[in-house]
XYZ file of C-alpha atoms in Angstrom:
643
model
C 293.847 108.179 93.797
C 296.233 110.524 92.573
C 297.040 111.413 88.637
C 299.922 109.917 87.326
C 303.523 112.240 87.347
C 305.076 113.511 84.259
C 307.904 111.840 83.123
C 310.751 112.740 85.873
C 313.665 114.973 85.195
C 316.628 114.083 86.321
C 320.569 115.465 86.526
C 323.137 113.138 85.640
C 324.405 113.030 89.031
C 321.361 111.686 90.184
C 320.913 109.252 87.155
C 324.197 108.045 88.692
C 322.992 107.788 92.208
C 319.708 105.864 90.986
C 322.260 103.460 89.128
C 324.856 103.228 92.186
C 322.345 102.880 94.392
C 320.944 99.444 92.436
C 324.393 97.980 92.800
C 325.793 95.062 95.481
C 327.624 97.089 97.268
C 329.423 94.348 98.859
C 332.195 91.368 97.973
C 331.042 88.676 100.147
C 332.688 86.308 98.002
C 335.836 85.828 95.698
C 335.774 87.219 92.304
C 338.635 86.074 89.554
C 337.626 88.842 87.108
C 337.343 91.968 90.354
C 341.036 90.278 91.003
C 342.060 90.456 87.675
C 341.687 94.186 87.679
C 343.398 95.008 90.499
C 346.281 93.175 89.413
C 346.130 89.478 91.351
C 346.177 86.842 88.885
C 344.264 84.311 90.779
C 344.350 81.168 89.029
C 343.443 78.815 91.881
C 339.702 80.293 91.957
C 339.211 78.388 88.220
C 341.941 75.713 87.951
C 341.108 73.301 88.685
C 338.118 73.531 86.376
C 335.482 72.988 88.614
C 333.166 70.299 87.480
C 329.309 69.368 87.602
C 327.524 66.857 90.018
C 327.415 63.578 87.825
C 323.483 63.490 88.737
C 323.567 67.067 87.060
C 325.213 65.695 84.059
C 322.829 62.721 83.601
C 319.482 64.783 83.889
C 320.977 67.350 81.475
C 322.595 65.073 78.983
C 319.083 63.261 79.033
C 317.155 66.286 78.361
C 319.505 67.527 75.264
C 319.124 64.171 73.680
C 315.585 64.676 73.661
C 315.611 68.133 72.595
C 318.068 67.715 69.952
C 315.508 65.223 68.103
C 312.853 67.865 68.584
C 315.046 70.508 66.971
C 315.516 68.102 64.027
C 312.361 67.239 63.595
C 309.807 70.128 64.872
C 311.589 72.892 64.315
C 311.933 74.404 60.374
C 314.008 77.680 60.360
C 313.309 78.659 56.599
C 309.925 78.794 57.661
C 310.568 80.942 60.892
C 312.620 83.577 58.655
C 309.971 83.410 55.748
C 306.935 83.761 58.295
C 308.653 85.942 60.498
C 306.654 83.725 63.005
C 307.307 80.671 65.607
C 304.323 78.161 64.675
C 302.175 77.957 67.524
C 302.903 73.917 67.366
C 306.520 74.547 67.702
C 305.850 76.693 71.021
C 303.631 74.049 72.366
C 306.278 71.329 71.469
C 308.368 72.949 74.047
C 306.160 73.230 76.812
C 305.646 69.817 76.244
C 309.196 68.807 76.397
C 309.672 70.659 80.050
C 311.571 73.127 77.907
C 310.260 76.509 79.479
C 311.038 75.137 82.518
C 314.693 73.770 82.427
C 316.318 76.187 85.286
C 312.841 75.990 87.008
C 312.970 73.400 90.417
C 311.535 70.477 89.925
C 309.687 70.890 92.894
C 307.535 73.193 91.066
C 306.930 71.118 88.343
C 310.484 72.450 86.101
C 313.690 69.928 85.080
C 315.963 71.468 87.835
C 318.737 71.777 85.073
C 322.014 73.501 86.355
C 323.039 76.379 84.590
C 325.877 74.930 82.297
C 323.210 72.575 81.143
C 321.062 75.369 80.245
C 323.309 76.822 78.434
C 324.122 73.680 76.284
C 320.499 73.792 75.431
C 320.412 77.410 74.290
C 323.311 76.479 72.379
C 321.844 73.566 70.763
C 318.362 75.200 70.378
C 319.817 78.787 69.327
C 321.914 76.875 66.492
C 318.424 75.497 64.819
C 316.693 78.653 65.361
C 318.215 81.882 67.212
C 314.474 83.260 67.437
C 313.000 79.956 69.354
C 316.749 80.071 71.338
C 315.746 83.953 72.491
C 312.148 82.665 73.518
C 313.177 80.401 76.388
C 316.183 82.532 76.975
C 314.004 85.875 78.054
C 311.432 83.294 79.527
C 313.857 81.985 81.641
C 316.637 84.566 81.751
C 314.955 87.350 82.848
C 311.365 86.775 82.826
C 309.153 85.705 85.581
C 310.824 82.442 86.305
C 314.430 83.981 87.386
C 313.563 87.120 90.383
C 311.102 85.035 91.308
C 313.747 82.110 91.972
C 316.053 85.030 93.454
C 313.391 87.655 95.445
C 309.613 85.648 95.197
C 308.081 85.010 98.692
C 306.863 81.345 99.065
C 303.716 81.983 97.791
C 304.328 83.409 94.823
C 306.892 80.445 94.397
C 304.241 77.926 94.500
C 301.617 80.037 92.559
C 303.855 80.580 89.236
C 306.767 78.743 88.725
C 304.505 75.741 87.985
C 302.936 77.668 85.062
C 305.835 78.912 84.413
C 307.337 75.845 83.612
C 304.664 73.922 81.844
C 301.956 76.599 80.451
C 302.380 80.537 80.603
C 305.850 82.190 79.032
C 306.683 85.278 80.533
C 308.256 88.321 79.659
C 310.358 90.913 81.207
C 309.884 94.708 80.765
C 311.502 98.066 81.891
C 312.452 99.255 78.179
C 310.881 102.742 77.591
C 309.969 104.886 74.988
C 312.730 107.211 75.690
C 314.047 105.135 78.502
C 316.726 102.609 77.459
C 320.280 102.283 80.160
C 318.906 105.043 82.235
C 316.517 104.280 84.691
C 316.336 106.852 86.671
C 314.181 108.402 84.365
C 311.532 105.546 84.284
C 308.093 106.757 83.458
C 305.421 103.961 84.159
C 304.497 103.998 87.711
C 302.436 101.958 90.073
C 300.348 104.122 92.185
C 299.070 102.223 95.419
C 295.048 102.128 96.131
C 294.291 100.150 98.614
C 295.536 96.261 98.368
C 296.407 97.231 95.272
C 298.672 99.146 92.715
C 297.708 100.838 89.050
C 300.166 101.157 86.781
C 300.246 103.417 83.880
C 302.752 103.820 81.119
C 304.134 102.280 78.064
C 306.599 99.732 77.533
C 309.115 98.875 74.335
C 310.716 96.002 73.075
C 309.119 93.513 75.084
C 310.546 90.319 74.059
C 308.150 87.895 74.639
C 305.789 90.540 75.729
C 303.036 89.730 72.315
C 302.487 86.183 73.815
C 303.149 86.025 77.341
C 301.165 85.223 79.407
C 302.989 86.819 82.599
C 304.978 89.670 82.296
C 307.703 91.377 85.121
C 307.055 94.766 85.007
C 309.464 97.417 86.252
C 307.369 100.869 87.307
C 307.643 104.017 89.949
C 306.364 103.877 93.088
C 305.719 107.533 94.222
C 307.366 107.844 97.746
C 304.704 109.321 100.084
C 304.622 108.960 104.356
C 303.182 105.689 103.858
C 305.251 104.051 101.009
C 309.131 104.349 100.781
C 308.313 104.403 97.198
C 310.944 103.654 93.987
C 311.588 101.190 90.962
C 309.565 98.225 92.014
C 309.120 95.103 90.066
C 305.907 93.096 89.887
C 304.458 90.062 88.067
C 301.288 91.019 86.113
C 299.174 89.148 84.786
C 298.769 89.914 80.500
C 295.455 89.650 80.732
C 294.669 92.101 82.976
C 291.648 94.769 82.362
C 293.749 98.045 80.762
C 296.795 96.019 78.983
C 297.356 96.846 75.392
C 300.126 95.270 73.130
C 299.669 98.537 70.835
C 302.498 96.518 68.093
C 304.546 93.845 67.065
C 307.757 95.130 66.104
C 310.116 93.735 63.423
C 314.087 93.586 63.172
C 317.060 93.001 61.182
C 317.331 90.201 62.342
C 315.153 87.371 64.582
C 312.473 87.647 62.935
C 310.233 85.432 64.899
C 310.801 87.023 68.208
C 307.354 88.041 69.703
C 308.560 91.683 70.467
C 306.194 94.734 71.011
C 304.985 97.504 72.430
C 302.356 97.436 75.806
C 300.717 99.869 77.413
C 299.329 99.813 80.931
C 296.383 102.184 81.445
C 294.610 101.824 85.207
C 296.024 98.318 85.378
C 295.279 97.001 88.830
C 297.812 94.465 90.461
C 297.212 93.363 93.542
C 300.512 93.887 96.298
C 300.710 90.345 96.415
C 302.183 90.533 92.804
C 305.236 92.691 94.046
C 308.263 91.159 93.983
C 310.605 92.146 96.172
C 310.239 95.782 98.627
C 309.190 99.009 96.962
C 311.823 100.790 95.829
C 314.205 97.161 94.935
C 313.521 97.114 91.387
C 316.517 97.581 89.743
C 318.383 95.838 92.519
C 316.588 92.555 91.300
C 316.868 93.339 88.042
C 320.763 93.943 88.233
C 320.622 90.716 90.305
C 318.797 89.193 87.487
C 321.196 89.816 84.793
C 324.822 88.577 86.844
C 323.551 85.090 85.830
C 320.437 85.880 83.291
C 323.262 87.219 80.943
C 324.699 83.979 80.214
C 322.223 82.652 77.539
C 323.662 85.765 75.449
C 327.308 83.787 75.030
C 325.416 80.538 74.785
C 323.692 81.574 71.690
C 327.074 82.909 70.573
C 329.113 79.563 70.826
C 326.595 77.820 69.215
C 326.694 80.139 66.339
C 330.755 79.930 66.331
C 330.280 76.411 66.333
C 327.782 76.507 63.169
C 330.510 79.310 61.299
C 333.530 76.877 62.157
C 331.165 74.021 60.494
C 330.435 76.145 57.334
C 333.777 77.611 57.185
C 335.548 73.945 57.491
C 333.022 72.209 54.810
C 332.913 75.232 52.165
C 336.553 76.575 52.090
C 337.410 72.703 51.341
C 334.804 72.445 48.880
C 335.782 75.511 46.770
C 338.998 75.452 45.101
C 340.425 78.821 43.688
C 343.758 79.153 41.433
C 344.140 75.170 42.053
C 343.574 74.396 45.835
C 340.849 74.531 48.337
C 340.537 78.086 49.424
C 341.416 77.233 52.864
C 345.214 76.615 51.519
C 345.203 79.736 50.590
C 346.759 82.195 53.586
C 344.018 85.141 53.479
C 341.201 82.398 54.323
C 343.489 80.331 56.541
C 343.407 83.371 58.700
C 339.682 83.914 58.882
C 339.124 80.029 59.418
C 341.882 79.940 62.365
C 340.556 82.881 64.105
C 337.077 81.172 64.123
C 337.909 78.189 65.476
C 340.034 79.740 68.172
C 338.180 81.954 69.151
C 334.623 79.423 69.079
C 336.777 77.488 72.035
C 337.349 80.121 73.874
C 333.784 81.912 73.735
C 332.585 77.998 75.058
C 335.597 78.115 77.449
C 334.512 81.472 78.933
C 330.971 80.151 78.981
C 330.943 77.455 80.671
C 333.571 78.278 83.061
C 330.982 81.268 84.525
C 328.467 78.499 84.459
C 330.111 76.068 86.423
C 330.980 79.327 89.121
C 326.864 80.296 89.055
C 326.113 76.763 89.705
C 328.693 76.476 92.523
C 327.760 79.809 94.296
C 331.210 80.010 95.336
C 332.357 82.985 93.463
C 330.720 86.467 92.800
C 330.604 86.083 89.098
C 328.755 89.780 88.492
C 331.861 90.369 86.320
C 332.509 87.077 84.706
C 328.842 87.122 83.622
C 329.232 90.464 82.031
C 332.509 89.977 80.755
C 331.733 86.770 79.074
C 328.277 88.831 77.183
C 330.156 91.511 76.198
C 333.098 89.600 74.725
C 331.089 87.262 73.200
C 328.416 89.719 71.786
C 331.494 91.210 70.143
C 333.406 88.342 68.960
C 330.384 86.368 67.249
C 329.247 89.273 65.541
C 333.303 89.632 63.903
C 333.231 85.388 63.657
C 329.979 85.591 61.433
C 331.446 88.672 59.704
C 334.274 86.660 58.549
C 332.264 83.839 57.457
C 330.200 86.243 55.166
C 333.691 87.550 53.686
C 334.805 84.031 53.356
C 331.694 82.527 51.364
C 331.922 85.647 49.274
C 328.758 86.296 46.851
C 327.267 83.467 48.446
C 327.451 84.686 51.659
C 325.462 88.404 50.996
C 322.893 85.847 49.299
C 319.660 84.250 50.935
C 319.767 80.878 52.498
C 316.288 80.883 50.282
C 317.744 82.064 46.571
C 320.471 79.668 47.341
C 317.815 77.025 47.635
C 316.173 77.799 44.346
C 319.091 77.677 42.145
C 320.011 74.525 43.473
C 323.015 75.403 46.289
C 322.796 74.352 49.220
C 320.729 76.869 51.426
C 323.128 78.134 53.892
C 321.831 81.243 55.993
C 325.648 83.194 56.270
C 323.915 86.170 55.631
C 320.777 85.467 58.345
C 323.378 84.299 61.159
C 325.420 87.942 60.836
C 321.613 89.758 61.097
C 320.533 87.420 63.747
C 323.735 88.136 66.146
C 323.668 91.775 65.507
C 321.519 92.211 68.361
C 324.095 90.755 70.777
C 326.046 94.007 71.016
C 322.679 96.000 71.806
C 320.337 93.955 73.892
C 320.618 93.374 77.936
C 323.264 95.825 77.916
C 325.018 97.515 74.818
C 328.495 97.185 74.690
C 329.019 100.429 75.321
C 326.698 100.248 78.471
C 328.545 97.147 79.572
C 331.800 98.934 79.367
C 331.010 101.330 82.442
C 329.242 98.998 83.826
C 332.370 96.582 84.138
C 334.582 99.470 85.043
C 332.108 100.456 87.827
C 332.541 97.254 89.423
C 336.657 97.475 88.556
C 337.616 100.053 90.576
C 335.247 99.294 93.108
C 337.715 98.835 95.282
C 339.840 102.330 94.691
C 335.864 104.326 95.350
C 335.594 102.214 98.048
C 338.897 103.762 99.455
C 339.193 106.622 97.802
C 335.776 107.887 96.801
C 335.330 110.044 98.822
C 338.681 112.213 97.863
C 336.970 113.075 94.114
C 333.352 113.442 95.571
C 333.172 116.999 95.207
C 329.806 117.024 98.264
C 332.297 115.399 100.583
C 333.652 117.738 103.378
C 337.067 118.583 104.497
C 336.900 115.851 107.468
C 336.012 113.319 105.273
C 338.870 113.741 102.548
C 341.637 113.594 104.992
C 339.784 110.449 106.452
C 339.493 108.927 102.955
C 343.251 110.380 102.450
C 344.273 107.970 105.309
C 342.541 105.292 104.453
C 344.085 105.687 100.741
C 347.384 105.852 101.846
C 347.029 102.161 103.988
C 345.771 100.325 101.164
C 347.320 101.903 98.586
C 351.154 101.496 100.326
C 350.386 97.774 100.460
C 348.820 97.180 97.365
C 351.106 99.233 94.995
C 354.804 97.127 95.718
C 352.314 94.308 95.192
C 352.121 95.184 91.260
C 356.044 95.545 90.622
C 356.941 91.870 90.589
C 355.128 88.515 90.349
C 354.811 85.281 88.858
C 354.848 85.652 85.523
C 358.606 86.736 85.677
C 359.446 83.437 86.479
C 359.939 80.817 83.402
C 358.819 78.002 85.800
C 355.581 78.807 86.854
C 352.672 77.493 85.789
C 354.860 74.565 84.519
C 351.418 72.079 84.284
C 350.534 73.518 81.284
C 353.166 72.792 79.378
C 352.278 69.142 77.840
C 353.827 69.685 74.395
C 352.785 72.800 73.263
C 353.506 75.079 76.081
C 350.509 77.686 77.582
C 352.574 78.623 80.428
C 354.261 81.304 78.530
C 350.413 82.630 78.324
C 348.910 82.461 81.595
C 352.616 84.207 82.420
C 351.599 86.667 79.959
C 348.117 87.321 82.018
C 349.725 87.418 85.507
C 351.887 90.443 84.202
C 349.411 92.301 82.301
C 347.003 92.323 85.263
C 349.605 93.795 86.890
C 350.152 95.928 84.215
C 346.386 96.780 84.220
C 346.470 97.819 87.645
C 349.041 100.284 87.948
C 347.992 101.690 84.332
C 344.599 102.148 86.084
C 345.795 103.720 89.612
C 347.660 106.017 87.090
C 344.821 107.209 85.511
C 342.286 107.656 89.118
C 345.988 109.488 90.338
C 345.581 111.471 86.931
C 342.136 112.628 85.936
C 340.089 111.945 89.440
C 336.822 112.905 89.469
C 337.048 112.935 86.162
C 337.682 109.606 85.301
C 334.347 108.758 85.197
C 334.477 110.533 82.142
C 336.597 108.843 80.075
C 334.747 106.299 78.463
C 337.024 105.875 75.817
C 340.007 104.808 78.320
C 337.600 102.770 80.760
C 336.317 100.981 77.733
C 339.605 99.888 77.134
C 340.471 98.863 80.524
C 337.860 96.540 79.812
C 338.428 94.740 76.926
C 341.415 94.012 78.056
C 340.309 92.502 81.212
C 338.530 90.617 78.629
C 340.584 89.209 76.789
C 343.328 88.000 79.899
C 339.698 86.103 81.274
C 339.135 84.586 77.960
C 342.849 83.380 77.288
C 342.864 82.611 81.450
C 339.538 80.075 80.773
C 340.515 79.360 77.264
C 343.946 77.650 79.209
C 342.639 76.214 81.978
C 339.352 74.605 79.935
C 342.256 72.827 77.443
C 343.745 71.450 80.016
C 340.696 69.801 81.718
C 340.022 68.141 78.281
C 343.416 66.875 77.975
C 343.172 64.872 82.097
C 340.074 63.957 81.132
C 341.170 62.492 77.488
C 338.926 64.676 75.438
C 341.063 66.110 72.871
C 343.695 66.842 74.853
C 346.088 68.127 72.021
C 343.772 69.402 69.448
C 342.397 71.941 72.583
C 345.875 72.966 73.710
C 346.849 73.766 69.902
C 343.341 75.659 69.651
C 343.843 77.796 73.378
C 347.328 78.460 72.355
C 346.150 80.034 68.838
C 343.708 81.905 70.566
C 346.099 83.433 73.136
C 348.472 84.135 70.563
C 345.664 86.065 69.060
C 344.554 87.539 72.015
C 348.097 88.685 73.087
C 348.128 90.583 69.737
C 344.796 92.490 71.075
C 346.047 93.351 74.238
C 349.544 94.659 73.284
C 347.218 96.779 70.680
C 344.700 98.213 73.265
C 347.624 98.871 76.147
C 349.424 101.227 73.059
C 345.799 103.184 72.452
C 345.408 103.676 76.228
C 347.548 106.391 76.079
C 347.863 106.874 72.186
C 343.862 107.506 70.879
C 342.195 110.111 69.254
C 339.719 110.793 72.209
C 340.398 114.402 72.720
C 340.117 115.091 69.405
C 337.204 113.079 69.017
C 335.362 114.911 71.610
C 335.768 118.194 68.947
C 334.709 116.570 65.853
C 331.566 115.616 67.728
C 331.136 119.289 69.196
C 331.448 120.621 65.892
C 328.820 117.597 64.231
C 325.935 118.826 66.912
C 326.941 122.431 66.283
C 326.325 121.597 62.668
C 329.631 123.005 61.460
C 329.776 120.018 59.675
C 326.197 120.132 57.993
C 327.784 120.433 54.237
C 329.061 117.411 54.102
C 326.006 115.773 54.443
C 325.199 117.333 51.017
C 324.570 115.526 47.895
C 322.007 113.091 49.286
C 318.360 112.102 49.759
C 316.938 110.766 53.135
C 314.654 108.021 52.207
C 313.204 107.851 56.975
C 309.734 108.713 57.119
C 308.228 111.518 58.795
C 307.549 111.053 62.474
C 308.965 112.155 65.719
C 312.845 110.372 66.853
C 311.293 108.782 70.182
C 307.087 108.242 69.689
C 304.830 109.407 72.162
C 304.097 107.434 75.681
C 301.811 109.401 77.412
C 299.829 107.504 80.093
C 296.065 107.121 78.824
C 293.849 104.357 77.234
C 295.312 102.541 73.996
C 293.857 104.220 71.157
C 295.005 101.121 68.726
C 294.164 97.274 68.668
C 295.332 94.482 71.183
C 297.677 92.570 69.132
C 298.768 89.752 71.992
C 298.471 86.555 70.609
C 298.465 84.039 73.467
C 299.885 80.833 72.991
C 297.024 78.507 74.176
């Protein structure tokens, strides 16, 4: 058996190529967000709202009844914080309830919930605890349960779903050391040897990872005559001769999350434990994430709905110059722009929900649209309601307690979401990820004209084929509906949110030909310009969030839910969002990013070192990125199983 490779060196081209080559590179079906972008305002692929099965309904508003009395009365967040712990009785609580198992088929012994019903749970479970919320949500989300649902052969179907769902939580891990959103660098491999392969490396921030039981590892294959070789994934088993969890790590915030650090020294797996072909890996994990991202903007709605809750019951509480606070214009603000933007986070959500459970859609971009806008949105929601409690809100739900307030954890909620923005994707990572899939369709015309390897013959080819699509998509982004006061007339039921969705169908227009402008501009090196892209982005963001935030508001008022009181809230929140986008259009053009890219050339040049001056450093000695060279575990097995 052959020694294990050095960590692998790579260019960024061919970190790109890795990444690019992990994509679906095909739109088999519809998209609202990929038509968004390139300037079609599709509103009939949303509206109407599409709706569960009433059987789905039923089994999931059956389950959430029964979970909601076990988050009342099992599950003690002060004591979670305080013991930076889940209590093993709270864990086994769950498993009890079916809970590890809710998108697991109830063939293999799970509740078969749909994925807007999963989400309600994460909601309603994230709101008592966000650490017991992120348990099920990487068990489920992205541990074993999910590529084995999407990529497992029969076999491994039957062999661990049902633990899975009733016993064993999993974990997933491809987190390095020094490998974080670039995977082409990816140091733990899996060397074949026989019916087997041994895997060696190291592993951080393994959510789950210090009591799983079954983890999804992510590790090199080395490509040889007899192995096509690559990222693979496989399902290991934690208990396996060579595993290690070397630490339990601690954060800001969540501080009961089982996170940690594992290393894999001569770990045999047997090939019946790879998931997937060799060289698939981050194909199933990208796969993975299109739906497995949705628990992140569950957890967010529920904590907009527990801010809107403080926010309503304190600011009419405390009175300031002789009125409740809330009267008073400066708080109004903060306490509007929560509960606007709370509806539309749950709007967004369980729209791209309802379009995973149908299968009808490609939702790739919905899903990571709706995590990155929520991420960012909940983390400026809880901000507020921090600002807005004041003193109160810096202080601990704990010293509140023991002066006699009421313990309310403002300050725990802002620590708890700050992970949001980081975790299965940072917002900046989620950014070119989003624009990738954006102008997939001018690369997929036109790539080939900024690919500096291409040859002559195949620019003028691409050239042609750029000039057909591009002569009958540009007239296409001159004129449309939202020019015309009488469209989208069936929104308009007192207050008015035609004017709105009018206001999306131009600006994806607008979008469009500000983003054709740019390819026709900078070329090949538009991949470049982060700070644009980004942009692009958020505001295809925020046109999907006021697009569900409409058409959810007018579901509720057919159906006689709150009819009015959700058309007032979806027209705040497009009013709000309008303000955003008019914003972000002006700094496409008018930023700082030029100079920016000096300032930071001069920082790392250290022509700026005196201005750090005049302070103390109070980080500990020890290397930026700790060592993870393959070997044996020189430091004590921390896993705690769950038994």
């Amino acid at each position: 058996m052959s020694a294990a490779p050095t960590r692998p060196t790579v260019t960024e081209r061919e970190a790109r190529q890795v990444a690019e080559a992990a994509r679906e590179q095909d739109w088999r079906k519809p998209s609202f967000a990929k038509e968004l972008f390139l300037g079609r305002f599709r509103l009939d692929l949303i509206h109407p709202h599409p709706l569960p099965a009433a059987d789905d309904v039923q089994r999931g508003e059956e389950f959430l009844a029964k979970l909601r009395d076990f988050c009342e009365t099992k599950i003690d967040s002060a004591r979670i914080e305080r013991d930076a712990q889940i209590p093993d009785e709270v864990i086994d609580g769950l498993k009890e309830l079916g809970a590890l198992g809710m998108k697991i088929d109830t063939k293999y012994g799970g509740l078969g919930l749909t994925q807007v019903y999963y989400n309600k749970a994460l909601v309603l479970v994230g709101s008592a605890c966000p650490a017991v919320g992120v348990l099920l949500s990487a068990h489920q989300s992205i541990g074993v349960p999910q590529p084995l649902k999407l990529f497992g052969t029969q076999e491994q179907k039957e062999r661990f779903l049902p633990r899975c769902a009733r016993t064993d939580i999993s974990a997933f891990l491809l987190t390095e050391p020094d490998v974080g959103s670039d995977p082409a660098r990816l140091a733990t491999t899996a060397v074949p040897d026989g019916d087997d392969y041994v895997l060696d490396g190291v592993k951080l921030w393994t959510t789950n990872g210090v009591v799983a039981d079954l983890l999804v590892v992510m590790a090199r294959v080395p490509k040889n005559e007899d192995h096509k070789g690559g990222i693979t994934a496989f399902v290991v088993e934690t208990n396996s001769p060579g595993i290690t969890v070397e630490n339990r790590n601690a954060f800001m915030g969540l501080r009961g999350i089982e996170n940690g650090v594992t290393r894999f020294h001569q770990v045999r797996v047997p090939a019946a434990n790879r998931i997937g072909p060799e060289g698939a890996g981050l194909k199933i994990a990208l796969t993975t994430l299109n739906t497995g991202r949705l628990s992140l903007p569950a957890s967010c709605v529920g904590a907009g709905k527990w801010c809107l809750k403080i926010a309503r019951e304190w600011s009419a509480a405390r009175e300031q110059w002789g009125k409740p606070i809330a009267e008073h214009e400066a708080v109004g603000g903060k306490i509007s722009f929560i509960a606007a933007t709370t509806f539309a986070l749950e709007a967004v959500t369980d729209l791209a929900s309802q379009m995973a459970d149908e299968d009808r859609n490609d939702i790739r971009i919905e899903g990571a649209l709706a995590k990155l806008y929520a991420s960012e949105m909940a983390w400026k929601m809880a901000d507020e309601l921090v600002q807005l409690r004041g003193g109160r809100g810096f202080e601990t739900a704990e010293s509140l307690r023991a002066r006699g307030e009421r313990g309310v954890p403002a300050e725990q909620i802002l620590r708890d979401l700050r992970i949001n923005r980081i975790f299965e994707g940072s917002t900046e990572i989620m950014h070119l990820l989003i624009a990738r899939e954006a102008v997939d369709a001018h690369l997929s015309v036109a790539g080939d004209l900024i690919d500096p390897d291409k040859t002559l013959q195949d620019k003028a080819k691409a050239g042609a084929n750029a000039g057909v699509f591009y002569a009958k998509w540009l007239p296409k982004l001159v004129a449309g509906p939202g020019q015309l006061p009488s469209s989208y007339a069936e929104f308009k039921h007192g207050i008015d949110l035609s004017p709105h969705l009018r206001f999306v169908e131009r600006h994806a227009r607008k979008l469009a030909r500000s983003t054709f402008y740019a390819m026709s501009r900078w070329q090949g090196r538009m991949e470049t310009k982060q700070g644009f892209l980004g942009r692009v982005v958020d505001i295809g963001a925020e046109l999907f969030a006021m697009s569900a935030a409409c058409v959810r508001a007018e579901l509720l008022r057919r159906r006689g839910e709150n009819g009015r009181e959700a058309y007032q809230l979806a027209d705040a929140f497009c009013r709000q969002a309008r303000i955003r986008v008019d914003e972000l259009f002006g700094r496409l053009w008018t930023n700082t990013d030029d100079l920016d890219r000096q300032v930071v050339k001069g920082v790392l040049a250290g022509r700026y070192e005196w201005l750090e001056h005049g302070v103390i450093d109070p980080s500990s000695e020890g290397p930026w990125i700790a060592d993870a060279t393959p070997g044996p575990s020189q430091k004590e097995n921390v896993h705690r199983p769950v038994r």
